[in-house]
Coordinates of C-alpha atoms and ligand atoms in Angstrom, one line a residue:
M1 CA -40.7 -93.6 -18.6
A2 CA -41.0 -91.2 -21.4
K3 CA -37.3 -91.7 -22.0
F4 CA -37.8 -95.5 -22.2
L5 CA -40.5 -95.2 -24.7
L6 CA -38.5 -92.9 -26.8
C7 CA -35.7 -95.4 -26.6
V8 CA -37.8 -98.0 -28.1
L9 CA -39.1 -95.7 -30.8
V10 CA -35.9 -94.1 -31.9
F11 CA -32.7 -96.0 -31.7
A12 CA -30.5 -93.0 -31.9
L13 CA -32.0 -91.7 -28.6
C14 CA -30.9 -94.7 -26.7
F15 CA -27.4 -93.7 -27.7
V16 CA -27.9 -90.4 -26.1
S17 CA -29.8 -91.4 -23.0
T18 CA -27.6 -94.3 -22.1
Q19 CA -24.6 -92.1 -22.7
S20 CA -21.7 -94.2 -23.2
R21 CA -21.6 -96.1 -26.5
P22 CA -18.1 -95.1 -27.8
I23 CA -16.8 -96.5 -31.0
F24 CA -13.6 -98.4 -30.8
I25 CA -10.6 -97.4 -32.9
D26 CA -7.4 -99.2 -32.1
S27 CA -7.3 -99.8 -28.5
R28 CA -8.3 -96.2 -27.6
K29 CA -11.9 -95.0 -27.1
V30 CA -13.1 -92.3 -29.4
Y31 CA -16.0 -90.2 -28.2
N32 CA -17.6 -88.5 -31.2
V33 CA -19.7 -85.5 -30.3
V34 CA -22.2 -86.5 -33.0
D35 CA -22.9 -89.7 -31.0
Y36 CA -23.8 -87.4 -28.1
G37 CA -26.3 -85.5 -30.1
A38 CA -24.4 -82.7 -31.8
V39 CA -26.2 -81.5 -34.9
G40 CA -23.3 -79.8 -36.8
D41 CA -25.4 -77.8 -39.1
G42 CA -23.9 -74.5 -38.1
L43 CA -27.4 -73.3 -36.8
V44 CA -28.4 -75.3 -33.9
D45 CA -26.6 -74.5 -30.6
D46 CA -24.5 -77.7 -30.2
T47 CA -23.7 -76.9 -26.6
K48 CA -27.3 -77.5 -25.7
V49 CA -29.5 -79.5 -28.2
R50 CA -33.2 -79.9 -27.7
L51 CA -34.1 -83.4 -28.9
M52 CA -36.7 -81.8 -31.1
D53 CA -33.8 -80.5 -33.1
F54 CA -32.0 -83.8 -33.0
A55 CA -34.7 -86.6 -33.3
V56 CA -36.6 -87.6 -36.3
F57 CA -39.7 -85.5 -36.0
A58 CA -41.9 -87.9 -37.8
Y59 CA -42.7 -89.7 -34.5
E60 CA -44.6 -86.6 -33.5
V61 CA -43.6 -87.1 -29.8
Y62 CA -44.2 -83.6 -28.7
D63 CA -43.3 -84.2 -25.1
M64 CA -39.7 -84.6 -26.2
V65 CA -39.5 -80.8 -26.7
N66 CA -38.1 -80.1 -23.3
Y67 CA -35.6 -82.8 -23.2
V68 CA -32.1 -81.5 -23.8
V69 CA -28.6 -83.0 -24.3
L70 CA -25.2 -81.3 -24.0
P71 CA -23.3 -83.0 -26.8
F72 CA -20.0 -81.4 -26.2
M73 CA -20.1 -81.6 -22.4
D74 CA -21.5 -85.2 -22.4
A75 CA -18.8 -86.4 -24.9
W76 CA -16.3 -84.6 -22.8
K77 CA -17.4 -86.2 -19.5
A78 CA -17.2 -89.6 -21.2
T79 CA -13.7 -88.9 -22.5
C80 CA -12.5 -87.5 -19.1
K81 CA -14.0 -90.5 -17.2
S82 CA -12.6 -93.1 -19.5
S83 CA -10.3 -95.4 -17.9
M84 CA -8.4 -96.1 -21.2
S85 CA -4.8 -94.7 -21.3
S86 CA -5.3 -92.4 -24.2
P87 CA -9.1 -91.5 -24.8
T88 CA -10.0 -89.1 -27.6
M89 CA -12.9 -86.7 -28.0
H90 CA -13.6 -86.3 -31.7
V91 CA -15.2 -83.4 -33.6
P92 CA -15.7 -84.8 -37.0
Q93 CA -14.9 -83.1 -40.3
G94 CA -17.4 -81.9 -42.8
M95 CA -19.7 -80.4 -40.2
T96 CA -20.0 -77.0 -38.5
F97 CA -20.7 -76.8 -34.7
L98 CA -22.1 -73.7 -33.2
L99 CA -20.9 -73.3 -29.6
Q100 CA -21.7 -71.0 -26.8
P101 CA -18.9 -70.4 -24.2
L102 CA -17.6 -73.8 -22.9
T103 CA -15.1 -74.8 -20.2
F104 CA -13.3 -78.2 -20.3
N105 CA -11.9 -79.1 -16.9
G106 CA -8.9 -81.4 -17.0
N107 CA -9.2 -83.4 -13.8
C108 CA -9.6 -86.6 -15.8
K109 CA -8.5 -90.2 -15.3
S110 CA -6.0 -90.2 -18.1
N111 CA -3.0 -87.8 -18.5
N112 CA -2.9 -88.3 -22.1
I113 CA -6.2 -87.0 -23.5
T114 CA -6.6 -86.1 -27.2
V115 CA -9.2 -83.7 -28.6
Q116 CA -9.3 -84.3 -32.3
I117 CA -10.9 -81.4 -34.1
D118 CA -11.4 -82.0 -37.9
G119 CA -14.7 -80.0 -38.3
T120 CA -15.4 -76.4 -38.0
I121 CA -16.4 -74.8 -34.6
I122 CA -18.1 -71.4 -34.7
A123 CA -19.2 -68.9 -32.2
P124 CA -22.6 -67.0 -32.3
S125 CA -22.0 -64.2 -34.7
D126 CA -24.1 -61.7 -32.9
P127 CA -22.7 -60.5 -29.5
S128 CA -26.2 -60.3 -27.9
A129 CA -26.8 -64.0 -28.8
W130 CA -23.9 -65.1 -26.6
K131 CA -25.0 -67.0 -23.5
C132 CA -22.4 -66.2 -20.8
P133 CA -22.3 -67.8 -17.4
D134 CA -22.8 -65.1 -14.8
D135 CA -22.7 -62.5 -17.6
K136 CA -19.0 -63.2 -17.8
C137 CA -18.0 -63.5 -21.4
D138 CA -14.3 -63.1 -21.2
I139 CA -13.5 -66.6 -22.7
W140 CA -15.1 -68.6 -25.5
I141 CA -13.5 -72.0 -25.3
E142 CA -11.3 -72.8 -22.3
F143 CA -9.3 -75.8 -21.2
H144 CA -8.0 -75.6 -17.6
D145 CA -6.2 -77.8 -15.1
F146 CA -4.8 -80.4 -17.5
K147 CA -1.8 -82.5 -17.1
G148 CA -1.3 -84.0 -20.6
L149 CA -3.6 -82.8 -23.4
L150 CA -3.2 -83.0 -27.2
I151 CA -5.6 -80.7 -29.2
R152 CA -5.1 -81.4 -32.9
G153 CA -6.7 -81.8 -36.3
S154 CA -7.4 -80.1 -39.6
G155 CA -10.4 -78.2 -38.2
T156 CA -11.1 -74.5 -37.9
I157 CA -12.1 -72.6 -34.8
N158 CA -14.0 -69.4 -36.0
G159 CA -14.9 -66.8 -33.3
Q160 CA -17.0 -64.8 -35.9
G161 CA -15.8 -61.6 -34.3
T162 CA -16.9 -59.1 -37.0
K163 CA -19.8 -57.6 -35.0
W164 CA -17.7 -57.5 -31.8
W165 CA -15.0 -55.5 -33.5
G166 CA -17.6 -53.0 -34.8
L167 CA -19.0 -52.3 -31.3
K168 CA -18.5 -48.7 -30.2
C169 CA -17.3 -49.0 -26.7
K170 CA -18.6 -45.6 -25.6
Q171 CA -22.2 -46.7 -26.3
N172 CA -21.7 -50.3 -25.3
K173 CA -19.5 -50.3 -22.2
R174 CA -20.9 -53.4 -20.6
V175 CA -20.9 -55.6 -23.7
C176 CA -17.5 -54.1 -25.0
G177 CA -15.8 -54.6 -21.6
R178 CA -16.5 -58.4 -21.8
K179 CA -15.1 -59.1 -25.3
P180 CA -14.1 -62.8 -25.3
T181 CA -10.7 -64.3 -25.9
G182 CA -11.2 -67.2 -28.3
F183 CA -9.3 -70.1 -27.0
V184 CA -7.6 -70.3 -23.5
I185 CA -5.3 -72.9 -22.0
G186 CA -5.1 -72.1 -18.3
G187 CA -3.3 -73.7 -15.3
S188 CA -2.1 -76.6 -17.4
N189 CA 1.1 -78.7 -18.1
N190 CA 2.1 -80.7 -21.0
V191 CA -0.3 -79.3 -23.6
H192 CA 0.3 -79.7 -27.3
I193 CA -1.9 -77.9 -29.9
D194 CA -1.2 -78.9 -33.4
G195 CA -2.5 -78.3 -36.9
L196 CA -5.6 -76.2 -36.3
T197 CA -6.8 -73.0 -37.9
F198 CA -8.1 -70.1 -35.7
E199 CA -10.1 -67.3 -37.3
D200 CA -11.8 -64.1 -36.5
S201 CA -11.7 -64.1 -32.7
P202 CA -13.7 -61.3 -31.0
K203 CA -10.5 -60.4 -29.1
M204 CA -7.2 -62.5 -28.7
H205 CA -7.2 -65.8 -30.6
I206 CA -5.2 -68.0 -28.2
A207 CA -4.0 -67.3 -24.7
F208 CA -1.7 -69.5 -22.5
E209 CA -2.1 -68.5 -18.9
R210 CA -0.5 -70.0 -15.8
S211 CA 0.7 -73.0 -17.8
E212 CA 3.9 -74.8 -18.4
W213 CA 5.3 -77.0 -21.2
V214 CA 2.9 -75.9 -23.9
N215 CA 3.7 -76.6 -27.6
A216 CA 1.8 -74.8 -30.3
T217 CA 2.9 -76.3 -33.7
S218 CA 1.6 -75.9 -37.3
L219 CA -1.2 -73.5 -36.6
T220 CA -2.8 -71.0 -38.8
I221 CA -4.3 -67.9 -37.2
Q222 CA -6.1 -65.3 -39.2
A223 CA -8.1 -62.2 -38.8
P224 CA -8.4 -58.9 -40.8
K225 CA -5.7 -56.3 -40.5
H226 CA -8.1 -53.8 -38.9
S227 CA -9.7 -56.2 -36.4
P228 CA -8.8 -54.6 -32.9
N229 CA -6.9 -56.5 -30.2
T230 CA -7.0 -59.8 -32.1
D231 CA -3.5 -60.9 -31.0
G232 CA -2.6 -64.4 -32.4
I233 CA -1.1 -66.0 -29.3
H234 CA -0.8 -64.3 -25.9
I235 CA 1.5 -65.8 -23.2
Q236 CA 1.0 -64.8 -19.6
H237 CA 2.4 -66.2 -16.3
S238 CA 3.8 -69.2 -18.2
K239 CA 7.0 -70.9 -18.9
N240 CA 8.6 -73.5 -21.2
I241 CA 6.4 -72.6 -24.2
I242 CA 7.2 -73.6 -27.7
I243 CA 5.6 -72.0 -30.8
Y244 CA 6.7 -73.6 -34.0
N245 CA 5.8 -73.6 -37.8
T246 CA 2.9 -71.2 -37.4
S247 CA 1.4 -68.6 -39.6
I248 CA -0.2 -65.6 -38.0
G249 CA -1.9 -62.6 -39.6
T250 CA -4.2 -60.5 -37.4
G251 CA -5.0 -56.9 -36.4
D252 CA -2.7 -56.9 -33.3
D253 CA 0.4 -58.7 -32.2
C254 CA 1.2 -62.0 -33.9
I255 CA 2.5 -63.1 -30.5
S256 CA 2.6 -61.1 -27.3
I257 CA 4.5 -62.2 -24.2
G258 CA 3.1 -60.7 -21.0
D259 CA 4.0 -60.7 -17.3
G260 CA 5.5 -63.7 -15.6
S261 CA 6.7 -65.4 -18.7
S262 CA 10.0 -67.2 -19.2
H263 CA 11.8 -69.9 -21.4
I264 CA 9.7 -69.1 -24.5
N265 CA 11.1 -70.5 -27.9
I266 CA 9.4 -69.1 -31.0
S267 CA 10.6 -70.4 -34.3
N268 CA 9.5 -70.7 -38.0
I269 CA 6.9 -68.1 -37.8
D270 CA 5.2 -66.1 -40.7
C271 CA 3.8 -62.9 -39.2
G272 CA 1.7 -60.3 -41.0
P273 CA -0.4 -58.5 -41.2
G274 CA -0.2 -57.5 -37.5
H275 CA 1.9 -55.7 -35.0
G276 CA 4.9 -58.1 -34.8
I277 CA 6.2 -60.2 -32.0
S278 CA 6.0 -58.3 -28.8
I279 CA 7.4 -58.5 -25.4
G280 CA 4.9 -56.6 -23.3
S281 CA 3.4 -54.3 -22.7
L282 CA 5.0 -54.5 -19.2
G283 CA 4.6 -52.2 -16.2
K284 CA 1.4 -50.5 -16.7
D285 CA -0.1 -48.6 -13.7
G286 CA 3.2 -49.0 -11.9
K287 CA 3.1 -52.8 -11.8
H288 CA 6.2 -54.9 -11.3
E289 CA 6.4 -57.3 -14.3
T290 CA 8.9 -59.6 -15.8
V291 CA 9.7 -61.5 -19.0
E292 CA 12.9 -63.4 -19.5
F293 CA 14.6 -66.1 -21.6
V294 CA 12.8 -65.5 -24.8
H295 CA 14.3 -66.9 -28.0
V296 CA 12.7 -65.8 -31.3
K297 CA 14.2 -67.2 -34.6
D298 CA 13.5 -67.8 -38.2
V299 CA 10.6 -65.4 -38.4
S300 CA 9.4 -63.4 -41.4
F301 CA 7.5 -60.2 -40.9
T302 CA 5.4 -59.1 -43.8
G303 CA 3.8 -55.7 -43.9
T304 CA 3.6 -55.6 -40.1
T305 CA 3.5 -52.3 -38.1
N306 CA 6.3 -53.4 -35.8
G307 CA 8.6 -56.4 -35.9
A308 CA 10.8 -57.5 -33.0
R309 CA 9.3 -55.3 -30.4
I310 CA 9.7 -54.7 -26.6
K311 CA 7.3 -52.3 -25.0
T312 CA 7.1 -51.1 -21.5
W313 CA 5.2 -48.3 -19.7
Q314 CA 6.6 -45.4 -17.8
G315 CA 6.4 -45.8 -14.0
G316 CA 6.6 -49.6 -14.1
K317 CA 9.0 -51.9 -12.4
G318 CA 10.6 -55.4 -13.1
H319 CA 12.5 -56.4 -16.2
A320 CA 12.6 -57.7 -19.7
R321 CA 15.9 -59.5 -20.1
N322 CA 17.8 -62.2 -22.0
I323 CA 15.8 -62.0 -25.1
T324 CA 17.1 -63.0 -28.5
F325 CA 15.7 -62.2 -32.0
E326 CA 17.7 -63.9 -34.8
H327 CA 17.4 -65.0 -38.4
I328 CA 14.6 -62.6 -39.0
T329 CA 13.4 -61.2 -42.4
S330 CA 11.4 -58.1 -42.8
I331 CA 9.4 -57.4 -45.9
D332 CA 8.0 -53.8 -45.9
S333 CA 7.4 -53.8 -42.1
A334 CA 7.4 -50.5 -40.2
R335 CA 10.0 -50.5 -37.4
P336 CA 11.3 -54.0 -37.8
I337 CA 13.3 -53.4 -34.6
I338 CA 11.9 -51.5 -31.7
I339 CA 12.3 -51.0 -27.9
D340 CA 9.8 -48.6 -26.6
Q341 CA 10.0 -47.7 -22.9
Y342 CA 7.4 -44.9 -23.5
Y343 CA 4.7 -47.2 -24.5
C344 CA 1.1 -45.7 -24.0
D345 CA -2.1 -46.7 -25.4
H346 CA -3.2 -43.2 -26.4
K347 CA -6.8 -44.3 -27.3
V348 CA -7.4 -45.2 -23.7
H349 CA -4.9 -43.0 -21.7
K350 CA -5.0 -39.3 -22.4
H351 CA -2.0 -38.4 -20.3
C352 CA 1.2 -40.4 -20.4
G353 CA 3.8 -38.6 -18.4
N354 CA 7.4 -39.5 -17.9
E355 CA 8.2 -41.1 -14.5
T356 CA 11.3 -41.9 -12.6
S357 CA 10.9 -45.7 -12.6
A358 CA 10.7 -48.1 -15.6
V359 CA 10.9 -51.7 -16.4
R360 CA 14.5 -52.5 -16.9
V361 CA 15.4 -53.8 -20.4
S362 CA 18.7 -55.7 -20.7
N363 CA 20.7 -58.5 -22.4
I364 CA 18.8 -58.2 -25.7
V365 CA 20.4 -59.8 -28.9
Y366 CA 19.5 -58.9 -32.5
D367 CA 21.4 -61.2 -34.8
Q368 CA 21.1 -61.4 -38.6
I369 CA 18.0 -59.4 -39.3
Y370 CA 17.6 -58.5 -42.9
G371 CA 15.1 -57.1 -45.4
T372 CA 13.1 -53.9 -46.0
S373 CA 11.5 -51.2 -43.7
D374 CA 8.5 -49.2 -45.1
K375 CA 9.4 -46.3 -42.6
E376 CA 12.6 -44.4 -42.7
I377 CA 13.3 -45.3 -39.1
A378 CA 14.1 -49.0 -39.2
V379 CA 15.6 -49.4 -35.8
E380 CA 14.2 -47.5 -32.8
F381 CA 15.6 -47.7 -29.3
S382 CA 13.6 -45.3 -27.2
C383 CA 14.8 -46.2 -23.7
S384 CA 14.0 -44.5 -20.4
K385 CA 16.3 -41.8 -19.1
S386 CA 16.2 -43.0 -15.5
V387 CA 16.5 -46.7 -16.4
P388 CA 18.5 -47.0 -19.6
C389 CA 18.5 -50.1 -21.8
Y390 CA 21.7 -52.1 -21.1
N391 CA 23.6 -54.6 -23.1
I392 CA 21.8 -54.4 -26.3
V393 CA 23.7 -56.3 -28.8
M394 CA 23.4 -56.1 -32.7
R395 CA 25.1 -58.4 -35.1
N396 CA 24.7 -58.4 -38.9
I397 CA 21.7 -56.2 -39.5
S398 CA 20.6 -55.0 -42.8
L399 CA 17.3 -53.1 -43.3
H400 CA 16.9 -51.1 -46.4
S401 CA 14.1 -48.8 -47.3
T402 CA 11.1 -50.2 -49.2
E403 CA 11.5 -47.0 -51.3
D404 CA 14.3 -47.1 -53.7
G405 CA 16.9 -44.4 -53.1
T406 CA 15.8 -43.7 -49.5
Q407 CA 18.2 -44.4 -46.7
T408 CA 17.0 -46.0 -43.4
S409 CA 17.9 -44.5 -40.1
S410 CA 17.8 -45.2 -36.4
I411 CA 16.7 -43.6 -33.2
C412 CA 18.9 -44.1 -30.1
Q413 CA 17.9 -42.8 -26.8
N414 CA 19.4 -43.9 -23.5
V415 CA 20.8 -47.1 -24.9
R416 CA 24.1 -49.0 -24.1
G417 CA 25.4 -52.0 -25.9
L418 CA 27.6 -53.5 -28.6
R419 CA 27.5 -54.0 -32.3
N420 CA 29.5 -56.2 -34.8
G421 CA 29.3 -57.1 -38.3
D422 CA 27.6 -54.8 -40.8
I423 CA 24.8 -52.8 -39.3
I424 CA 22.5 -50.9 -41.6
P425 CA 21.1 -48.4 -40.6
D426 CA 24.0 -47.4 -38.4
V427 CA 23.2 -47.4 -34.7
P428 CA 26.0 -45.3 -33.4
C429 CA 25.0 -45.4 -29.7
L430 CA 25.9 -49.1 -29.4
N431 CA 29.5 -48.6 -28.4
E432 CA 31.5 -51.1 -26.3
A433 CA 33.3 -48.5 -24.3
E434 CA 30.0 -47.2 -23.0
N435 CA 28.4 -50.5 -22.3
L436 CA 29.2 -50.3 -18.7
P437 CA 27.2 -52.2 -16.1
I438 CA 24.5 -50.2 -14.6
V439 CA 24.7 -49.7 -10.9
N440 CA 21.4 -48.9 -9.2
Ligands
NAG501 C1 -0.9 -90.1 -26.1 O1 -2.0 -90.2 -27.0 C2 -1.6 -90.1 -28.3 C3 -2.8 -89.8 -29.2 O2 -3.7 -90.8 -28.9 C4 -0.7 -91.3 -28.8 O3 -0.3 -91.1 -30.1 C5 0.5 -91.2 -27.8 O4 1.2 -92.5 -28.0 C6 0.0 -91.4 -26.3 N1 1.1 -91.3 -25.5 C7 1.3 -92.0 -24.4 C8 2.5 -91.8 -23.6 O5 0.5 -92.9 -24.1
NAG502 C1 7.0 -80.0 -27.1 O1 8.0 -80.0 -28.0 C2 9.2 -80.5 -27.5 C3 10.4 -80.2 -28.5 O2 9.9 -80.7 -29.8 C4 9.2 -81.9 -27.1 O3 10.3 -82.3 -26.5 C5 8.1 -82.1 -26.1 O4 7.8 -83.4 -25.7 C6 6.8 -81.5 -26.5 N1 5.8 -81.4 -25.4 C7 4.5 -81.7 -25.7 C8 3.6 -81.6 -24.5 O5 4.1 -82.0 -26.8
NAG503 C1 4.1 -76.7 -40.9 O1 2.6 -76.4 -40.8 C2 1.9 -76.8 -42.0 C3 0.4 -76.4 -41.8 O2 0.3 -75.0 -41.5 C4 2.0 -78.2 -42.3 O3 1.3 -78.5 -43.5 C5 3.5 -78.6 -42.4 O4 3.6 -80.0 -42.5 C6 4.2 -78.2 -41.1 N1 5.6 -78.5 -41.2 C7 6.3 -79.0 -40.3 C8 7.8 -79.2 -40.6 O5 5.8 -79.3 -39.2
NAG504 C1 14.6 -73.4 -26.0 O1 15.7 -73.4 -26.7 C2 16.9 -73.5 -25.9 C3 18.0 -73.3 -26.9 O2 17.9 -74.1 -28.0 C4 16.9 -74.8 -25.2 O3 18.1 -74.9 -24.4 C5 15.6 -74.8 -24.3 O4 15.5 -76.1 -23.7 C6 14.4 -74.6 -25.2 N1 13.2 -74.5 -24.3 C7 12.1 -75.1 -24.5 C8 10.9 -74.9 -23.6 O5 12.0 -75.9 -25.4
NAG505 C1 21.6 -63.5 -19.8 O1 22.3 -62.8 -20.8 C2 23.6 -62.3 -20.5 C3 24.1 -61.5 -21.7 O2 24.0 -62.1 -22.9 C4 24.5 -63.6 -20.2 O3 25.8 -63.2 -19.8 C5 23.9 -64.4 -19.2 O4 24.6 -65.6 -18.9 C6 22.4 -64.7 -19.5 N1 21.9 -65.4 -18.4 C7 21.5 -66.7 -18.5 C8 20.9 -67.2 -17.1 O5 21.5 -67.3 -19.5
NAG506 C1 9.3 -38.1 -22.1 O1 10.6 -38.4 -22.5 C2 10.8 -38.5 -23.8 C3 12.3 -38.9 -24.1 O2 13.1 -38.0 -23.4 C4 10.4 -37.3 -24.6 O3 10.5 -37.5 -26.0 C5 8.9 -37.0 -24.3 O4 8.4 -35.8 -24.9 C6 8.7 -36.9 -22.8 N1 7.2 -36.9 -22.6 C7 6.7 -36.0 -21.7 C8 5.3 -36.0 -21.6 O5 7.4 -35.2 -21.0
NAG507 C1 28.4 -61.4 -39.9 O1 29.3 -60.3 -40.1 C2 30.6 -60.7 -39.9 C3 31.4 -59.4 -40.1 O2 31.0 -58.6 -41.1 C4 30.9 -61.7 -41.1 O3 32.2 -62.1 -40.9 C5 30.0 -62.8 -40.9 O4 30.2 -63.7 -42.0 C6 28.5 -62.4 -40.9 N1 27.7 -63.5 -40.7 C7 26.7 -63.8 -41.5 C8 26.0 -65.0 -41.1 O5 26.3 -63.1 -42.3

C-alpha cells in the first residue's frame, strides 16, 4: 500500500518497484544500474540504497526510510533473466559507484551477456567499513559460473587498497588474513574482459580461477610499487587464457601463473613497476603442482625486480614445462631472466631448508631477449641439485648493465640445456653435450 502511494507520488520509484523498465538500444535490452536506484555519487553504498538516499526528499515521506533497493543486484537479475539473446548491464560514465563485496552468478538465460562499465566503481576505503558475507572478505567483485560473458568499457575499478596495504598483520591477524582480491572470474568459460582500468586493489587485482577460454585485452592495471601482494593478473587452475595488449604496473607480479594452468598466451604487455611475469610459485608445503604450455611474447619489463621468472619451492612435486619467453625487452630490470628452485618467502617462512624433491622445470625457451639489467647478475638459473632444470634453451640474448662499463654475468646451478646465437652475459652451463635426458 505504502509502495503504491509512493508510486503515485514519485514516478522514479515506480521504476524501481516495478523492476523491469529497461531502455531499448538496438534490439538488445540494456539494464542501467541507475534505473534500479544506483546513486553514483561515490558516497552512498550502491549495493544497498535506502530510498531516503534515492528519492526526492521534498515529499517528506518518512516511512520510506526502511525501504531499500539493491541497484546492482536488481539490474543484474533483470539482465540475467532477460530472454533477449545479448542483454547488457550498464554502469554509466561520469558517475562513481561505491560497492560492497558483490557476486554475480552466471546461471542466466543468455550465453552472451555483456557488462558495460563506463563509470568508476570504488570499494570502501576503510577495511572496517567492508561488509563481508559470513565475515569472508577474500573477494570484492566476483563473476562465477558463466558460459559467455563480455565485460568491457572505458570504466575504472578501484579497490582503494591504501589502508589495507598499511595494516600490520601481527596486530590485525583477523582482518589481515582476509584481504580481498579485487576482481575474480571463477568457474567460467568464454569470458572476455576488454578496455577497463583496474587500480589499487587491496590484494591481487584480477584472478582467473577454474576457468577456460578467457581473454583479457587492452586493460590497464596500476597500483604503487610498494603495495604488497597486488599482482596484476593471477591465473590458477585455468586453461586457454589469452592476455593481450595490457599495461600492468603494481607492487607484485604483473602476471602470475599458478597451479593447474596450461595453454596460456601472453603478448604485447608493458610490465613495470612490479616483479615481472612469474610462473609459480609452485610446490609450496610439498604440494604437487603443474604449469605447462605458456607462451609469453612481445613484453617490455621496465624497472621490474624480476622479468621472465619461474619460481618453485624446495620439497614440492610436479612440473613447470614447455614455457617460452620471446621478443622481450628489459629496461633497467633486476634479473630479467630467472629460474629459482629455492624460492622461499622469508618474511613468512623463517626456515627454508633444502629437500630431496622439487618441482621439475624443463623445456624452457628464451628467445631474443634484449636490453639492460640493473643488477650485475642478469641471468640466474638456480636449479635444484636433486631435480636439475632440463632442456633450457637460449637464443639471441643480449642483456647489458644499466651502468656503463659494468659487465653483466650469470648464475648457473644444476642446469642443462642449449644455446645458440649471441648470448650476453655468457651462460656457459648450457651445453648441448650435457643436455642429456634425465632419467628418474
Ligand atoms: C554477443 O554480444 C555482443 C555485445 O552485445 C555482440 O556484439 C555480439 O554480436 C554477440 N554475439 C552473439 C554470438 O550473439
Ligand atoms: C579470445 O581471443 C581469441 C583470439 O583472438 C578469439 O579467437 C576468441 O574468440 C576470443 N574469445 C572470447 C571469449 O572473446
Ligand atoms: C591496446 O589498448 C589500448 C588501451 O590500453 C587501446 O587504446 C588500443 O586501441 C589497444 N590496441 C589494440 C591493437 O587492441
Ligand atoms: C596460443 O598460441 C599458440 C601458438 O600461436 C596457438 O597454437 C594456441 O592456439 C594459442 N592458444 C590460445 C588459448 O589462444
Ligand atoms: C614441449 O617442448 C619440447 C621441447 O621444446 C618439445 O619437444 C615438445 O614437443 C613440447 N611438447 C608439446 C606437447 O608441445
Ligand atoms: C640449498 O642449496 C643451495 C644451492 O646448492 C645453497 O646455495 C643453499 O645454501 C642451501 N641452503 C641450505 C639451507 O642448505
Ligand atoms: C640470432 O642469432 C643468429 C646467430 O648469431 C643470427 O644469425 C640471427 O640473425 C639472430 N636472429 C635475430 C632475430 O637477431
